[in-house]
Coordinates of C-alpha atoms in Angstrom, one line a residue:
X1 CA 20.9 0.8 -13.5
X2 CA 20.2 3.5 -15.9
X3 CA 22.6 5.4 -18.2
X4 CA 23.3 8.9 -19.5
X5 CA 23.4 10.2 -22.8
X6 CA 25.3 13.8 -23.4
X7 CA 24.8 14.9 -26.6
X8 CA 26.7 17.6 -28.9
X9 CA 25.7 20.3 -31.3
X10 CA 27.2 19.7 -34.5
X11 CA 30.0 22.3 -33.7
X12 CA 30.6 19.9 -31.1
X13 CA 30.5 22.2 -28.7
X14 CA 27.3 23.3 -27.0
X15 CA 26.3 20.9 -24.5
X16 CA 22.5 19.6 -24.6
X17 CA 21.7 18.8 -21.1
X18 CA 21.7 15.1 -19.9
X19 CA 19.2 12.6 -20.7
X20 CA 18.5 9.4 -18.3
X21 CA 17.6 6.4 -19.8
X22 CA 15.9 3.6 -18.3
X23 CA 14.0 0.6 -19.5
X24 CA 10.7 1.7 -17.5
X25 CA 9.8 4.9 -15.7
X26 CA 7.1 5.1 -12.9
X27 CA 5.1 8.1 -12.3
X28 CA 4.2 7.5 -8.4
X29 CA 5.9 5.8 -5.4
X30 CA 2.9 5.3 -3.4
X31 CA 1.7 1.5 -2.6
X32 CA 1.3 0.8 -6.4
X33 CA 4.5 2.3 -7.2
X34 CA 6.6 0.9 -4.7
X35 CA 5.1 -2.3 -5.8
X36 CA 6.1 -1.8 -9.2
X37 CA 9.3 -1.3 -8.5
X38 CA 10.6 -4.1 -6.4
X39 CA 9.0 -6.1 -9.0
X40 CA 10.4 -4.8 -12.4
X41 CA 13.2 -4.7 -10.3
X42 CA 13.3 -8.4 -9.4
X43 CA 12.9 -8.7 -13.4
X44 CA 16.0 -7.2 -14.7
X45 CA 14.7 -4.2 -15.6
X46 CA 16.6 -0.7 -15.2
X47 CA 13.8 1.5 -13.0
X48 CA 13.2 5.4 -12.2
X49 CA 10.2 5.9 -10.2
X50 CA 9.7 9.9 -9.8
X51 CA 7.7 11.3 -7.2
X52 CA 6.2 14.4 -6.4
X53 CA 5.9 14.3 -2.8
X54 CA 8.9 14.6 -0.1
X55 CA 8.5 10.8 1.2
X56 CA 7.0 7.8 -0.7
X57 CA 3.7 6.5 0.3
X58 CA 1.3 8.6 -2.2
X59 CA -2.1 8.6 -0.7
X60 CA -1.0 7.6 2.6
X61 CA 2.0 10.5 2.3
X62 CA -0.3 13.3 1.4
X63 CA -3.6 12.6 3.7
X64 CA -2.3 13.7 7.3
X65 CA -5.4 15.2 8.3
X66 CA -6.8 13.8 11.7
X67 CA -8.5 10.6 11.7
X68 CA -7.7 9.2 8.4
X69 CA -7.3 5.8 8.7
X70 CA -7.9 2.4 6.6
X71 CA -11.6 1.1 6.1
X72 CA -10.5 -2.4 5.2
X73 CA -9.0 -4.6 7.8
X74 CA -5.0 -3.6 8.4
X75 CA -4.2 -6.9 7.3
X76 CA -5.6 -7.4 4.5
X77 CA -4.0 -3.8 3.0
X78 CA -0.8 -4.7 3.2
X79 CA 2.2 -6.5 0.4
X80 CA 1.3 -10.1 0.1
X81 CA 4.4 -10.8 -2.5
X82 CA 6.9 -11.2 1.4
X83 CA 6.7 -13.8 3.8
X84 CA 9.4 -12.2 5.7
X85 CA 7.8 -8.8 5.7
X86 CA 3.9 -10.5 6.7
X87 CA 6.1 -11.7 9.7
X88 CA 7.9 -8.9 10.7
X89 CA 5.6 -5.9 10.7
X90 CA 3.1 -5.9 13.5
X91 CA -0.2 -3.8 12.7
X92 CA -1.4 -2.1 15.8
X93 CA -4.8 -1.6 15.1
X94 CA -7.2 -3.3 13.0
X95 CA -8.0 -0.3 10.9
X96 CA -4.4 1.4 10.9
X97 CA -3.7 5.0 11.3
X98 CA -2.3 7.2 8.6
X99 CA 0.8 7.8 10.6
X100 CA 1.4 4.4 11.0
X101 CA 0.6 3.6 7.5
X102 CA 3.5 6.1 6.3
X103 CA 5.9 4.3 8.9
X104 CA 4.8 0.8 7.1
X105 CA 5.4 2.2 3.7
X106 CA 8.6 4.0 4.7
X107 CA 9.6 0.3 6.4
X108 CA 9.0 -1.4 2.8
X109 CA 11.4 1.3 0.9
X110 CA 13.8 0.6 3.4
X111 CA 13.7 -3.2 3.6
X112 CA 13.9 -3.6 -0.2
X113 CA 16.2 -1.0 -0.7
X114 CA 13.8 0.7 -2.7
X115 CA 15.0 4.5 -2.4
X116 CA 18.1 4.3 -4.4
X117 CA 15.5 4.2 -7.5
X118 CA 13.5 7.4 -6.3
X119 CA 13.7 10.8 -7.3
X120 CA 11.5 12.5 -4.5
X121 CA 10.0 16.5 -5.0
X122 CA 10.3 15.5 -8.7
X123 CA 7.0 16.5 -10.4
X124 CA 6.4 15.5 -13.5
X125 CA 4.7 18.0 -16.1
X126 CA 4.3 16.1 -19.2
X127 CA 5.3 12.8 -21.2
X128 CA 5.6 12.2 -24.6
X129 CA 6.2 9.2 -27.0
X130 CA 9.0 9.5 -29.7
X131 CA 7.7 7.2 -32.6
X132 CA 11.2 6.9 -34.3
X133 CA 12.5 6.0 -31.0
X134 CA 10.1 3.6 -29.6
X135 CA 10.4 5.7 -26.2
X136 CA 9.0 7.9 -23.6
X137 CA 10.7 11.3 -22.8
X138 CA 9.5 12.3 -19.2
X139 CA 9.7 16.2 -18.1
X140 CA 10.0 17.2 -14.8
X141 CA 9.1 20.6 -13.4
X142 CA 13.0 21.0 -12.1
X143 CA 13.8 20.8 -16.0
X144 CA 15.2 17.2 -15.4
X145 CA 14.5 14.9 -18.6
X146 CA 14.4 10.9 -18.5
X147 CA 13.6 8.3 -21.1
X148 CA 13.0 4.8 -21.2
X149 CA 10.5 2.2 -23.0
X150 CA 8.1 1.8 -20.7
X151 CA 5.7 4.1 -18.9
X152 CA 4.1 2.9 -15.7
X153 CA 1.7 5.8 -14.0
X154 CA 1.1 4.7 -10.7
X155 CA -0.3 8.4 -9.6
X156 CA -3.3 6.9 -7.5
X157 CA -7.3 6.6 -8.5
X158 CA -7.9 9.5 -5.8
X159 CA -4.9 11.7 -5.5
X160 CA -6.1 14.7 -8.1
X161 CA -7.6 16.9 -5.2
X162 CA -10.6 18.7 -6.0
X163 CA -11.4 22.2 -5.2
X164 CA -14.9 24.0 -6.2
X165 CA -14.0 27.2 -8.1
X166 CA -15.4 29.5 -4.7
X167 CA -15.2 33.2 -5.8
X168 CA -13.3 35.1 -3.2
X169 CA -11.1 32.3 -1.6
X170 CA -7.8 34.4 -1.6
X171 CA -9.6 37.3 0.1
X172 CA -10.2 34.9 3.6
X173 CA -8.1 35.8 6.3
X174 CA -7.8 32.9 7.9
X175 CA -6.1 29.8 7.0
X176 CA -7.4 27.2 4.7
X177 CA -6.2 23.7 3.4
X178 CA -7.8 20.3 1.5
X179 CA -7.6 17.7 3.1
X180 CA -5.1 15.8 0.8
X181 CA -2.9 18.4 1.0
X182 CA -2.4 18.9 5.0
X183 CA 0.2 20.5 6.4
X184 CA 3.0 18.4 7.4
X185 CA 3.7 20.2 10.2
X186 CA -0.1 19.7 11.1
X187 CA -2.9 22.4 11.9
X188 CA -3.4 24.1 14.8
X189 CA -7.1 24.0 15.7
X190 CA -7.6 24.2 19.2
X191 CA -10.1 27.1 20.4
X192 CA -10.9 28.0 16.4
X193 CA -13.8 28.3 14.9
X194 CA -13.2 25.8 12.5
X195 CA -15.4 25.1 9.1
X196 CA -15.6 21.8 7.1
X197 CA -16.9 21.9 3.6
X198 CA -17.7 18.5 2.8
X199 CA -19.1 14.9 4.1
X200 CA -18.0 12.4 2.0
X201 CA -15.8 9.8 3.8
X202 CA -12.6 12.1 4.5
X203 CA -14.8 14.7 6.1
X204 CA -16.7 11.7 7.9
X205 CA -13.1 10.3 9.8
X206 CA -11.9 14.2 10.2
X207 CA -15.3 16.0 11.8
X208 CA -15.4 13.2 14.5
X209 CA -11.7 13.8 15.3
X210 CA -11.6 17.7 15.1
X211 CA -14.8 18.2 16.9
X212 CA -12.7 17.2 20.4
X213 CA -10.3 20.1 20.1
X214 CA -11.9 23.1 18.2
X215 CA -14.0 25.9 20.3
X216 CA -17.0 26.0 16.8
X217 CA -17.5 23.6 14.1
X218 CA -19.8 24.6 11.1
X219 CA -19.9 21.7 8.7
X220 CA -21.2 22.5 5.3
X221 CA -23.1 19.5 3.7
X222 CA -24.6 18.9 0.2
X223 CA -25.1 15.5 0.1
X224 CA -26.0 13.3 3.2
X225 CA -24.2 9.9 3.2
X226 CA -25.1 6.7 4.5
X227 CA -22.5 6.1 6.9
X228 CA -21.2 2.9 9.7
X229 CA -19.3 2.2 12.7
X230 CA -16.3 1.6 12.3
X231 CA -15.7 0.0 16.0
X232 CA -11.7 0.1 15.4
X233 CA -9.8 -1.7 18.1
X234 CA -6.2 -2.4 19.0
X235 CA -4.7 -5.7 18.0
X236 CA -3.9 -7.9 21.2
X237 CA -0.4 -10.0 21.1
X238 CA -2.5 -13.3 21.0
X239 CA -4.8 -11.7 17.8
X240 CA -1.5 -10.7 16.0
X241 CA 0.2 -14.3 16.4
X242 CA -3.4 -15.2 14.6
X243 CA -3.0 -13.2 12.0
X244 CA 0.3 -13.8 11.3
X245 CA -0.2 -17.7 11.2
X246 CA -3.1 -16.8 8.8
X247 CA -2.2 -15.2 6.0
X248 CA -2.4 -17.7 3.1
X249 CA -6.1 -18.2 4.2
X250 CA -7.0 -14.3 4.6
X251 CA -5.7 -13.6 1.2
X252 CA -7.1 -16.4 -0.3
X253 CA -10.8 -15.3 1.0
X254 CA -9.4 -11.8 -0.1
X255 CA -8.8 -13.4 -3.7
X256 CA -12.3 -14.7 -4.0
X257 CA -14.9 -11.8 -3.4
X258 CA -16.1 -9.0 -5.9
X259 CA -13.8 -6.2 -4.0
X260 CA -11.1 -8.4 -2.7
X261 CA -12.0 -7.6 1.0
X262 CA -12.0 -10.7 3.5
X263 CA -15.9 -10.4 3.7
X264 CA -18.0 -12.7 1.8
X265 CA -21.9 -12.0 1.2
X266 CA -24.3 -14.4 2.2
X267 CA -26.1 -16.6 -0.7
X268 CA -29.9 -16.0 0.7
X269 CA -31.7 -13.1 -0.2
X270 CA -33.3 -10.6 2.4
X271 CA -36.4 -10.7 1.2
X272 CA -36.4 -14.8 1.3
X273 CA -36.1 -15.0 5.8
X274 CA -38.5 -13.9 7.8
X275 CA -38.6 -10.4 9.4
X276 CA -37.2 -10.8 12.5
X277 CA -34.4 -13.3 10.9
X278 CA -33.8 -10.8 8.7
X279 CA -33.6 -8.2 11.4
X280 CA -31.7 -10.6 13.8
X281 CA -29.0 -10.5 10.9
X282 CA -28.8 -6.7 10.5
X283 CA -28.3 -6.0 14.0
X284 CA -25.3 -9.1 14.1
X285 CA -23.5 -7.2 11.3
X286 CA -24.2 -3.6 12.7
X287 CA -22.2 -4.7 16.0
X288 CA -19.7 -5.8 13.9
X289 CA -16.5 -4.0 12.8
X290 CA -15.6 -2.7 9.6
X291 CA -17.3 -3.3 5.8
X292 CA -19.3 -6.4 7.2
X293 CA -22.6 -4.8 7.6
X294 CA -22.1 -4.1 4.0
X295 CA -20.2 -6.8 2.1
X296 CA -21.0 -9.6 4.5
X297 CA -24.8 -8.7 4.1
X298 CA -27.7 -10.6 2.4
X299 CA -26.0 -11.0 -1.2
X300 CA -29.4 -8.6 -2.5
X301 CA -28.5 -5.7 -0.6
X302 CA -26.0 -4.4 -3.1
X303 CA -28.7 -4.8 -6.3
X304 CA -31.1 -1.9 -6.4
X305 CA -34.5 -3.2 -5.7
X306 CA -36.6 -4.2 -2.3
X307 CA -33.6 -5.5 -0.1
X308 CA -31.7 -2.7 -0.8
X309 CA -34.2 -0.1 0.5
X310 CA -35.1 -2.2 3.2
X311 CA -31.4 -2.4 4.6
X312 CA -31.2 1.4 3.4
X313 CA -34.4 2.1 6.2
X314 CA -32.7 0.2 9.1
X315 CA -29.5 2.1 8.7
X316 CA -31.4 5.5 8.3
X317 CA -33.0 4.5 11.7
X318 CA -29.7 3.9 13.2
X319 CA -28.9 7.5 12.3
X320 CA -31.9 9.3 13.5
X321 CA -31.1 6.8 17.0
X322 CA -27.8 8.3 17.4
X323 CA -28.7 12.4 16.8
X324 CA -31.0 13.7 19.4
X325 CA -32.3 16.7 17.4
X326 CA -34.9 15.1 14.7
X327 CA -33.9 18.2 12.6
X328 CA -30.6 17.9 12.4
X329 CA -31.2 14.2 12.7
X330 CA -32.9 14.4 9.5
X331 CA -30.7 16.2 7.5
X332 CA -28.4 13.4 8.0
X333 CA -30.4 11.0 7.1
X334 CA -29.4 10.0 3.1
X335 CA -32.6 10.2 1.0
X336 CA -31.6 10.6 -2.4
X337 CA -29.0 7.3 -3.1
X338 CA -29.4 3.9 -2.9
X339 CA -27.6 2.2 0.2
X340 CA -23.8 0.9 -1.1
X341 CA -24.0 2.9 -4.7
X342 CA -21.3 5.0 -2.9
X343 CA -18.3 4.0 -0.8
X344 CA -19.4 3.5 2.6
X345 CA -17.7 6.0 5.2
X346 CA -16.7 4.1 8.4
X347 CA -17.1 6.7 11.6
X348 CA -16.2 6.5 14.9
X349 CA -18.4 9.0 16.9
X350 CA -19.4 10.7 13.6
X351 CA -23.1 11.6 14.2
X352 CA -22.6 11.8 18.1
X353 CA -20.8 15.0 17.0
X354 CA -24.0 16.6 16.0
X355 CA -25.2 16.6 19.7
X356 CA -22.3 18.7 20.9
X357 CA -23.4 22.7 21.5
X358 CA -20.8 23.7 19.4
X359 CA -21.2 22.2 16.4
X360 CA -23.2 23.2 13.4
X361 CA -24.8 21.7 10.4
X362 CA -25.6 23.8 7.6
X363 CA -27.2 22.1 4.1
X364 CA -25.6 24.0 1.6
X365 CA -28.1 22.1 -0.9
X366 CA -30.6 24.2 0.4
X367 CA -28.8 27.6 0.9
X368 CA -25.6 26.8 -1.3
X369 CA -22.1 28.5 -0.7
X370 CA -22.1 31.8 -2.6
X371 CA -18.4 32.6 -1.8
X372 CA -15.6 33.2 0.4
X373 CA -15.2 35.9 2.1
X374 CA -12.2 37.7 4.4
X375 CA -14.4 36.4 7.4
X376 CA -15.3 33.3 6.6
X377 CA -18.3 31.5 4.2
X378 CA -21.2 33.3 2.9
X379 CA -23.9 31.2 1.8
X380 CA -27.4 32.3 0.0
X381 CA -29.0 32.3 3.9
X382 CA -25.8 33.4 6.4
X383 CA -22.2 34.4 7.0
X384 CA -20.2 32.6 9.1
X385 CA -17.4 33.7 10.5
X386 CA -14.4 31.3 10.4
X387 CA -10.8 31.1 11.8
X388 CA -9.9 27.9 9.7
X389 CA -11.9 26.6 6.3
X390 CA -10.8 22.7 5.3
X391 CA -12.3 21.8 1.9
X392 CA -13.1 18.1 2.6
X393 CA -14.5 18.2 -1.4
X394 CA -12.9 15.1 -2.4
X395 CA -10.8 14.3 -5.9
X396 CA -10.9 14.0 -9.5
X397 CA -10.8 10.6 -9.3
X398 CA -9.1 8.4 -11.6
X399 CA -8.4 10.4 -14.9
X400 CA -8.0 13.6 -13.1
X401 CA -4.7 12.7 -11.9
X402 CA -3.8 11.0 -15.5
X403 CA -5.6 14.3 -17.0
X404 CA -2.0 16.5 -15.2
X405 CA 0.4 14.9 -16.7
X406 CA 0.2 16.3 -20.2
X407 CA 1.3 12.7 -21.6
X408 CA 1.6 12.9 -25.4
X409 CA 1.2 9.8 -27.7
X410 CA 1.3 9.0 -31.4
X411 CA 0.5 12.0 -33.5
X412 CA 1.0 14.0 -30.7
X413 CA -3.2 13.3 -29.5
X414 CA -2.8 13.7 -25.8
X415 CA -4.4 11.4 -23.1
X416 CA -6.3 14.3 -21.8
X417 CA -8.5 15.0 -25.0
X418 CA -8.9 11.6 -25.8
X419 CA -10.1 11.0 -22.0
X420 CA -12.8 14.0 -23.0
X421 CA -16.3 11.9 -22.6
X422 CA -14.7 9.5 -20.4
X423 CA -11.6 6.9 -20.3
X424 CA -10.8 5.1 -23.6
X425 CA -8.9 2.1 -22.7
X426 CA -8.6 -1.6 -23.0
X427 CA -9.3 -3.3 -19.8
X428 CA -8.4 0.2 -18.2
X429 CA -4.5 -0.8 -18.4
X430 CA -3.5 0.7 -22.1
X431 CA -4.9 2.9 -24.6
X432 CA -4.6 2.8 -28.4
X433 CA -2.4 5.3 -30.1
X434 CA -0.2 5.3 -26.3
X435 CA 2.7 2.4 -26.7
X436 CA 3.5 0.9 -23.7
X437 CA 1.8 3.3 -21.4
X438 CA 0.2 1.6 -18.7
X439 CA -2.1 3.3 -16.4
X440 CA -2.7 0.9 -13.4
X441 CA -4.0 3.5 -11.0
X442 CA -7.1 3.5 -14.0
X443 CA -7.5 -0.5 -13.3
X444 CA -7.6 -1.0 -9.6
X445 CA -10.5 -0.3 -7.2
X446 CA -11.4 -2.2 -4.1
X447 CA -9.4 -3.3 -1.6
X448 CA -6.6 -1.6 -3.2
X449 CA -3.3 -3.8 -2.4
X450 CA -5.1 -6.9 -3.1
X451 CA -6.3 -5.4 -6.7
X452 CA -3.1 -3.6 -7.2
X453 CA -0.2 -6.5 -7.0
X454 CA -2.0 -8.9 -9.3
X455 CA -2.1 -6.0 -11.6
X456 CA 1.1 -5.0 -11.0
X457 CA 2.1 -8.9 -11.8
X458 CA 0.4 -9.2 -14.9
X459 CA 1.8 -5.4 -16.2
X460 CA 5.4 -6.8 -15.7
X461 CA 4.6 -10.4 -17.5
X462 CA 3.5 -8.3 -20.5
X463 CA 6.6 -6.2 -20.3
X464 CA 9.0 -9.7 -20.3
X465 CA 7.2 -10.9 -23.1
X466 CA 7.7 -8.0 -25.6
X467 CA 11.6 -7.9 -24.5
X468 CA 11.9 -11.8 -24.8
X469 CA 10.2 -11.8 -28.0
X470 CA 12.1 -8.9 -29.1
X471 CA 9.0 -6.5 -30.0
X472 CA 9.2 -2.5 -29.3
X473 CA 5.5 -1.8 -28.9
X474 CA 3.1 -2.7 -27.0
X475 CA -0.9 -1.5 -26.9
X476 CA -4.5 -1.9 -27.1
X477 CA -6.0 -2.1 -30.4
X478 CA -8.7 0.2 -31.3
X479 CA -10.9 -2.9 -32.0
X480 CA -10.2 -3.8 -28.0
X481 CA -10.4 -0.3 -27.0
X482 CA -13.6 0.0 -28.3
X483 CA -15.2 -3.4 -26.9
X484 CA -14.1 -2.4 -23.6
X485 CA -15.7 0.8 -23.5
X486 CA -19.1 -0.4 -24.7
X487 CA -18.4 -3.2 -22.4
X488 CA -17.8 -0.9 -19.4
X489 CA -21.1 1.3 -20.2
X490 CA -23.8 -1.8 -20.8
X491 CA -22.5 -3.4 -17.7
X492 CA -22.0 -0.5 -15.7
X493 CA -25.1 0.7 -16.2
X494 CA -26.9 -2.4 -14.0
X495 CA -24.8 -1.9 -11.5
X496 CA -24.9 -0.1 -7.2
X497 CA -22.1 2.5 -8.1
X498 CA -23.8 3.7 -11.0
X499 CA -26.7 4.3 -9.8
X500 CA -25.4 7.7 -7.5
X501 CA -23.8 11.0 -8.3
X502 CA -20.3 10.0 -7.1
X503 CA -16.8 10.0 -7.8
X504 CA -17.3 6.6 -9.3
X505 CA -18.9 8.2 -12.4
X506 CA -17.0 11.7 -12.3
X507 CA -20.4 13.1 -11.4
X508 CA -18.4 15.3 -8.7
X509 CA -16.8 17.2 -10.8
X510 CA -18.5 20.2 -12.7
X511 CA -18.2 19.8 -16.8
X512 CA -16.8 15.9 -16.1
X513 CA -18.5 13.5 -18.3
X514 CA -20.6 10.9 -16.3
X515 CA -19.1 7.9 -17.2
X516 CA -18.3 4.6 -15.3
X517 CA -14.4 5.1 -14.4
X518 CA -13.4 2.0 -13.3
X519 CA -14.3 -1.9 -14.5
X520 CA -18.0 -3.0 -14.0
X521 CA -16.4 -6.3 -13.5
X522 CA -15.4 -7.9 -10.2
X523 CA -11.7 -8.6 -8.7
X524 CA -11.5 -12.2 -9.9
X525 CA -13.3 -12.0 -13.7
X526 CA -10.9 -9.2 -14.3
X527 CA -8.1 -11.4 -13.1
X528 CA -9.3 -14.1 -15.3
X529 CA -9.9 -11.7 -18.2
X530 CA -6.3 -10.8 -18.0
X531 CA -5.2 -14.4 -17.8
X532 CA -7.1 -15.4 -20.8
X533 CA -5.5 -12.0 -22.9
X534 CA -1.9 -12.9 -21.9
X535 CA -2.4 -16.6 -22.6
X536 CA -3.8 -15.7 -26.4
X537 CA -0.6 -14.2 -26.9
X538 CA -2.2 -10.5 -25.6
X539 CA -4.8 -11.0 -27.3
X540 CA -6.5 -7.6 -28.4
X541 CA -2.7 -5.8 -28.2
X542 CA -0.7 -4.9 -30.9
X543 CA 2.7 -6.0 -30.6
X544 CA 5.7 -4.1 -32.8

């Protein structure tokens, strides 16, 4: 696989510590990375994929905290590009576990013989690009240095925890963790009095599963979020044979929808049935599991206007139904955002959890948190005294994790300061000035597997055509670049995710600029985009 180089002073005598050369490096071994790997892999290529975490499995590695789970169907998550593997690996539920996710992950490594191409608890702290060389030199934390042509960062579009600056955190007494850095060993939270800062959807799947264990739960809310069943179930033996004999047709139907989930919306608009066919439809999808009361809706739904506010009433309702206090009922109920312009949490019990005696909501938009203190949270109105704090306050997404990297290009501009008023890329895959750098965790969103390995496929193509046509560059042109950007801004701007302060636009992060982070553009037009790029010869790349 890859080489050394030693190299000597010219006393020929003092030893310059080893380099490792390769022909691509990847930053990540979570799904995208492991991806990445068995397919450059498959190509011929020499690979080092350096990880910082103990274990592969990125997101699914990291996010142990009770009652994470998927939100897309368990069998539509997993690696397509193995018949052998769809048939061996039997999900258990049909919205898999995070333990069990880790197992599947860990089971992939194995089967492909993946780990021998790890380095695990190998952070790395900056990359840059050696012009004369035509080649990335990677720095780990440990000191370790690697090189190679190609530099694939597969770090994850929310893996960048974020943590609100709170004055006084070190000063609490008690113990404190983010959710997508849990313990390994896990938390003990029986009999505590536990607080949750934050209701997005990782404090939606944890609050519902803490709340059966601690002795008082304060949850700390800002924003209220529309938020649906989940009805999770067990796969039966019969279901499972099913599945199994049905996976060309699931992926297919995965391949043709805007998010690449297995639901399809329907043609007719809301407005266009009558009430009560309209409400017959509604309460069909509400009893059904998963995203299908939101992307197997009345195709208007997801555009801002009448259907979406009518929809956005009928699942406030189903809230205030579920919490018997209209107070606290209230507070839950999401009155600034429009229905679907953020990622819909899937609960199980979540709002039921606001009828227990020992569990608080406090709406920090109100009374906002002033700081930590050794007892516990001090907001503008209270202190509350806490055994346990778990910042549920989401991620950086997208560039934050590309932002920690410190990755240097040509003329030494880094990533991070051209990222300043939002990503600069071409199709969100390269970046002018940055040689065959290519950030895939910038490109995929949706049903993340089924966005990722097409992505994946198309990265490795471009990488076999610059070594069989003998260039030594690859990258976006600034002309590209630049039509992309105003591309992803007049096209984002008509769009649901736009339209709400979320991590979609960066608007959850103080200073961040609000901008659009990932493509306005559906799962199949940017497939065919792609297609059309590498069949003009990478059209809009400059090849050296």
């Amino acid at each position: 696989m890859g080489n050394s180089r030693k190299q000597t002073s010219a006393a020929g005598t003092d030893m310059v510590e080893k380099m490792d050369e390769f022909d691509a490096i990847i930053i990540g071994a979570g799904v995208t990375g492991l991806y990445s790997l068995y397919r450059l892999r498959k190509l011929g290529f020499s690979v080092r994929a350096f990880e910082e975490g103990g274990g592969v499995g990125g997101t699914w590695f990291w996010n142990r905290y009770p009652g994470c789970r998927f939100d897309s169907e368990s069998y539509t998550y997993g690696y397509s590009f193995s018949e052998e593997l769809l048939q061996e690996w039997d999900w258990k539920e049909h919205y898999s576990s995070q333990p069990e996710n880790e197992r599947y992950l860990n089971y992939v490594a194995d089967k492909f013989d993946l780990r021998r191409d790890i380095r695990l608890n190998s952070r790395v702290v900056s990359a840059v690009f050696d012009q004369d060389e035509s080649r990335w030199q990677v720095q780990l934390e440990d000191g370790h240095r690697a090189r190679s042509q190609f530099l694939i960062t597969s770090v994850g579009i929310l893996s960048a925890g974020y943590m609100p600056d709170f004055e006084g955190i070190d000063s609490f007494k008690g113990k404190w963790c983010h959710t997508g850095r849990w313990p390994a060993e896990g938390m003990d939270l029986v009999g505590k009095r536990v607080g949750v800062i934050g209701t997005g959807a990782t404090g939606v799947q944890l609050i519902a599963e803490i709340a059966k264990e601690v002795a008082h739960l304060t949850v700390f809310q800002r924003t209220a979020n529309f938020c649906a069943p989940l009805r999770n179930s067990p796969i039966d033996a019969q279901t499972q044979r099913e599945i199994k004999a049905s996976y060309p047709e699931i992926f297919k139907k995965c391949m043709e929808t805007p998010g690449s989930f297995v639901h399809q919306f329907d043609p007719r608009s809301a407005m266009e049935v009558s009430p009560e066919e309209r409400l017959e439809q509604y309460e069909r999808l509400w009893a059904e599991p998963g995203f299908k009361k939101w992307l197997a809706n009345f195709h208007d739904v997801m555009i801002p206007g009448q259907a979406n506010e009518d929809y956005a009433e009928f699942v406030r309702n189903k809230i205030r139904e579920r919490v018997h206090d209209p107070v606290v009922a209230e507070m839950l109920v999401p009155k600034d955002h429009m229905f679907g312009s953020k990622r819909l949490p899937c609960e199980s019990g979540y709002y039921e959890v606001y009828n227990q005696d020992n569990v608080l909501l406090v709406d920090v938009r109100a009374a906002p948190i002033e700081r930590i203190t050794p007892k516990g949270v001090k907001t503008a109105d209270a202190e509350y005294e806490l055994d346990v704090i778990i910042f549920a306050t989401g991620y950086d997404a997208v560039t934050g994790s590309l932002n920690k990297l410190d990755i240097h290009g040509e003329g030494g501009q880094t990533l991070k300061d051209k990222f300043t008023n939002g990503p600069r890329t071409y199709m969100g895959i390269s970046s002018a000035g940055f040689p065959n750098l290519f950030t895939i965790n910038a490109a995929s969103v949706g049903n993340f597997v089924r966005a990722a390995e097409p992505l994946v496929d198309w990265v490795s193509d471009a990488m076999c055509y610059v070594r069989e046509n003998q260039f030594t560059r690859i990258s976006a042109t600034f002309e590209a670049e630049d039509a992309w950007v105003d591309h992803v801004a007049e096209a984002g701007a008509k769009i649901l995710r736009t339209q709400a302060d979320s991590w979609f636009v960066g608007a959850n992060i103080p200073g961040k600029a609000r901008v659009l982070l990932t493509s306005p553009d559906s799962a199949p037009v940017m497939r065919a985009m792609r297609t059309e790029v590498a069949a003009n010869g990478y059209e809009g790349f400059l090849l050296q």
